[in-house]
Coordinates of C-alpha atoms in Angstrom, one line a residue:
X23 CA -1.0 -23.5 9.8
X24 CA -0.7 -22.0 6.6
X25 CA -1.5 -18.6 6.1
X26 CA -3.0 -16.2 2.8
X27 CA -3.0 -13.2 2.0
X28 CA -6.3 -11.2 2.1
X29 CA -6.2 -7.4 2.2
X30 CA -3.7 -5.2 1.7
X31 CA -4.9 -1.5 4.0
X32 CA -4.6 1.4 2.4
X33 CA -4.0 3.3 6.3
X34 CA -4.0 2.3 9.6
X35 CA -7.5 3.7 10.3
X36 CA -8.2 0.9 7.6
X37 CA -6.9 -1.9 9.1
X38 CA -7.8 -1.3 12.5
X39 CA -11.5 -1.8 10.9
X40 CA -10.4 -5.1 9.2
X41 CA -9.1 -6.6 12.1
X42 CA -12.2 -5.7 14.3
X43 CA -13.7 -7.2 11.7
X44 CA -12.3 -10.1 11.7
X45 CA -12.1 -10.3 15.5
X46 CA -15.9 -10.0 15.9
X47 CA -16.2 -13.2 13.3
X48 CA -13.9 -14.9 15.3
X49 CA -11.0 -15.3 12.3
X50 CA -7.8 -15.6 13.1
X51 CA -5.5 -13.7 11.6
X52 CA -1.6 -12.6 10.9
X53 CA -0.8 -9.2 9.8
X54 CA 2.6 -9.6 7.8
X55 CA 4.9 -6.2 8.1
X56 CA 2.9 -5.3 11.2
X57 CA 5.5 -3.6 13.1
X58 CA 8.1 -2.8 10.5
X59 CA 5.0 -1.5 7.9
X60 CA 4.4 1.1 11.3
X61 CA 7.4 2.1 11.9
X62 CA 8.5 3.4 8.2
X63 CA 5.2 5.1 6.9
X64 CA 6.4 7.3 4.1
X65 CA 6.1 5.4 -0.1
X66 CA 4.9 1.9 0.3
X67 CA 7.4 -0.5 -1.2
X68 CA 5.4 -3.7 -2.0
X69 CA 7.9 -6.2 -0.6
X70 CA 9.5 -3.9 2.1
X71 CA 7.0 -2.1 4.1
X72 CA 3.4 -2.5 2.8
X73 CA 1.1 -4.3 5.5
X74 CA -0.7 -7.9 4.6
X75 CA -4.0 -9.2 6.3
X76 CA -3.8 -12.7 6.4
X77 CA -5.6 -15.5 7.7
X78 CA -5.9 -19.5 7.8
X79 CA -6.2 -21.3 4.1
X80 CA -9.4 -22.4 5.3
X81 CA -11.0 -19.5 6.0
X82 CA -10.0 -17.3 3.1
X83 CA -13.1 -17.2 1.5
X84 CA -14.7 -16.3 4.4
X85 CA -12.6 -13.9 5.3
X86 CA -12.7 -12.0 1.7
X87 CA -16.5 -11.7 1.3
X88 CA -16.2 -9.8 4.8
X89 CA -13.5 -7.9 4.0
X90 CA -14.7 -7.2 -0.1
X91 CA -15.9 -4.1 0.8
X92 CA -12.5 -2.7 1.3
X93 CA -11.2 -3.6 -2.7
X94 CA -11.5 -1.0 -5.0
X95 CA -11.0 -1.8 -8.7
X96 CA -7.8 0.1 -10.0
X97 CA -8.5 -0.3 -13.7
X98 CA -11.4 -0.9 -15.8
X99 CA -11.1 -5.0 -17.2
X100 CA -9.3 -4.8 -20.8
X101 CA -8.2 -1.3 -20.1
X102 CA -4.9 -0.8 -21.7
X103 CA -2.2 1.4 -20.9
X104 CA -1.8 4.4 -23.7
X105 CA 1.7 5.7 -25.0
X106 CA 1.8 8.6 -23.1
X107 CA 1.3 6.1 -19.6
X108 CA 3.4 3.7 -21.0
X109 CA 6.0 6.6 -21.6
X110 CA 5.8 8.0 -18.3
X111 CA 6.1 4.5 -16.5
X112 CA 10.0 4.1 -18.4
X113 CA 11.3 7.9 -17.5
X114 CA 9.6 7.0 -14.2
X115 CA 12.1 4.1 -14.0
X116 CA 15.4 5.4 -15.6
X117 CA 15.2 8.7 -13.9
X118 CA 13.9 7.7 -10.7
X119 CA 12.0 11.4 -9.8
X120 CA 9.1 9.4 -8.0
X121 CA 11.3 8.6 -5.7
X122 CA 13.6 11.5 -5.5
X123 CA 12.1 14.6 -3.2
X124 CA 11.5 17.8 -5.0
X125 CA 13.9 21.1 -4.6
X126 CA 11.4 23.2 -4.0
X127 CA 11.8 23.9 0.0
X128 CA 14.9 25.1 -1.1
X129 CA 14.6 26.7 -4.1
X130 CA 11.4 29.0 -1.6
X131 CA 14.3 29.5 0.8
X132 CA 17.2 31.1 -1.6
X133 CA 14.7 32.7 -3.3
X134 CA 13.4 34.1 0.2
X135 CA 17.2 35.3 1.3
X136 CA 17.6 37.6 -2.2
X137 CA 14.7 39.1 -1.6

Protein backbone atom coordinates (compact mmCIF):
# COMPACT_ATOMS: atom_id res chain seq x y z
CA UNK A 1 0.00 0.00 0.00
CA UNK A 2 1.35 3.25 -1.01
CA UNK A 3 1.09 6.00 1.17
CA UNK A 4 0.81 10.29 0.60
CA UNK A 5 1.38 12.84 2.36
CA UNK A 6 -1.56 15.00 3.61
CA UNK A 7 -0.98 17.36 6.51
CA UNK A 8 1.87 18.50 8.02
CA UNK A 9 0.60 19.64 12.15
CA UNK A 10 1.70 22.63 13.33
CA UNK A 11 1.60 20.88 17.37
CA UNK A 12 0.61 17.98 18.82
CA UNK A 13 -2.77 19.28 20.09
CA UNK A 14 -3.13 19.57 16.18
CA UNK A 15 -2.60 16.28 15.20
CA UNK A 16 -4.21 14.58 17.85
CA UNK A 17 -7.46 16.31 16.18
CA UNK A 18 -6.40 15.13 12.63
CA UNK A 19 -6.04 11.68 13.49
CA UNK A 20 -9.46 11.61 15.45
CA UNK A 21 -10.46 12.81 12.52
CA UNK A 22 -9.46 10.54 10.44
CA UNK A 23 -10.27 7.73 12.86
CA UNK A 24 -13.93 8.62 13.06
CA UNK A 25 -14.07 8.47 8.95
CA UNK A 26 -12.52 5.29 9.16
CA UNK A 27 -9.06 6.36 7.05
CA UNK A 28 -6.23 4.73 7.65
CA UNK A 29 -3.39 6.36 8.19
CA UNK A 30 0.68 6.61 8.76
CA UNK A 31 2.16 9.37 10.64
CA UNK A 32 5.80 9.59 9.22
CA UNK A 33 8.37 10.97 12.10
CA UNK A 34 5.89 9.97 14.71
CA UNK A 35 8.11 9.07 17.43
CA UNK A 36 11.33 10.74 16.45
CA UNK A 37 9.19 14.17 15.45
CA UNK A 38 8.16 13.65 19.60
CA UNK A 39 11.03 13.10 21.02
CA UNK A 40 13.15 16.28 19.50
CA UNK A 41 10.53 19.18 19.77
CA UNK A 42 12.61 22.32 19.53
CA UNK A 43 13.08 24.13 15.34
CA UNK A 44 11.35 21.78 12.94
CA UNK A 45 13.88 20.63 10.29
CA UNK A 46 11.71 19.59 7.28
CA UNK A 47 13.38 16.31 6.53
CA UNK A 48 14.59 15.47 10.14
CA UNK A 49 11.98 15.89 12.64
CA UNK A 50 8.76 17.63 11.25
CA UNK A 51 5.68 15.11 11.57
CA UNK A 52 3.70 13.87 8.18
CA UNK A 53 -0.05 12.71 8.10
CA UNK A 54 -0.38 10.26 5.57
CA UNK A 55 -2.85 8.01 4.27
CA UNK A 56 -3.62 5.40 1.25
CA UNK A 57 -3.25 6.95 -2.50
CA UNK A 58 -6.81 6.21 -2.79
CA UNK A 59 -8.07 8.07 -0.25
CA UNK A 60 -6.12 11.28 -0.43
CA UNK A 61 -8.71 13.25 -1.68
CA UNK A 62 -10.84 12.25 0.82
CA UNK A 63 -8.69 12.69 3.36
CA UNK A 64 -7.70 16.47 2.34
CA UNK A 65 -11.16 17.97 2.04
CA UNK A 66 -11.53 16.67 5.86
CA UNK A 67 -8.44 17.77 6.89
CA UNK A 68 -8.52 21.44 4.60
CA UNK A 69 -9.53 23.17 7.39
CA UNK A 70 -6.13 22.83 9.01
CA UNK A 71 -4.03 24.65 5.75
CA UNK A 72 -3.42 28.05 6.13
CA UNK A 73 -2.13 30.02 3.06
CA UNK A 74 1.49 31.32 3.93
CA UNK A 75 1.62 33.80 1.07
CA UNK A 76 -0.65 35.76 -0.95
CA UNK A 77 -0.65 33.96 -4.92
CA UNK A 78 2.04 36.11 -7.01
CA UNK A 79 3.39 37.60 -3.89
CA UNK A 80 6.94 38.19 -4.39
CA UNK A 81 9.68 38.40 -2.04
CA UNK A 82 11.16 42.22 -1.66
CA UNK A 83 15.03 42.99 -1.36
CA UNK A 84 15.04 43.51 2.08
CA UNK A 85 13.32 39.63 2.53
CA UNK A 86 15.41 38.38 -0.01
CA UNK A 87 18.44 40.01 1.88
CA UNK A 88 17.60 38.70 5.07
CA UNK A 89 17.02 35.03 3.79
CA UNK A 90 21.18 35.06 2.46
CA UNK A 91 22.73 36.59 5.93
CA UNK A 92 20.13 34.09 7.38
CA UNK A 93 22.09 31.42 5.48
CA UNK A 94 25.83 32.51 5.63
CA UNK A 95 25.64 33.56 9.20
CA UNK A 96 23.55 30.98 10.54
CA UNK A 97 21.94 33.20 13.74
CA UNK A 98 18.45 31.42 13.22
CA UNK A 99 19.87 28.71 14.38
CA UNK A 100 22.43 29.83 16.76
CA UNK A 101 20.86 30.68 20.53
CA UNK A 102 21.13 34.23 21.70
CA UNK A 103 23.77 35.42 24.57
CA UNK A 104 21.50 37.08 26.38
CA UNK A 105 21.00 34.61 29.47
CA UNK A 106 24.42 35.31 29.88
CA UNK A 107 25.11 38.57 29.10
CA UNK A 108 21.71 39.13 32.23
CA UNK A 109 23.94 37.05 34.41
CA UNK A 110 27.53 38.99 34.17
CA UNK A 111 25.79 41.98 34.08
CA UNK A 112 23.86 40.68 37.34
CA UNK A 113 27.36 39.73 39.28
CA UNK A 114 28.90 43.64 38.64
CA UNK A 115 26.17 44.98 39.97
Amino acid sequence: MEFQPVAIPQSESELAVMLSLLDAHEIPYFVQNRGFGGLYPGMQLHIYNVQRVMVPINRVSEATDLLSVFTQPTTEPGKRLGLGDKLRVVAELLLGGWAVPSRREYTQKKDNENA
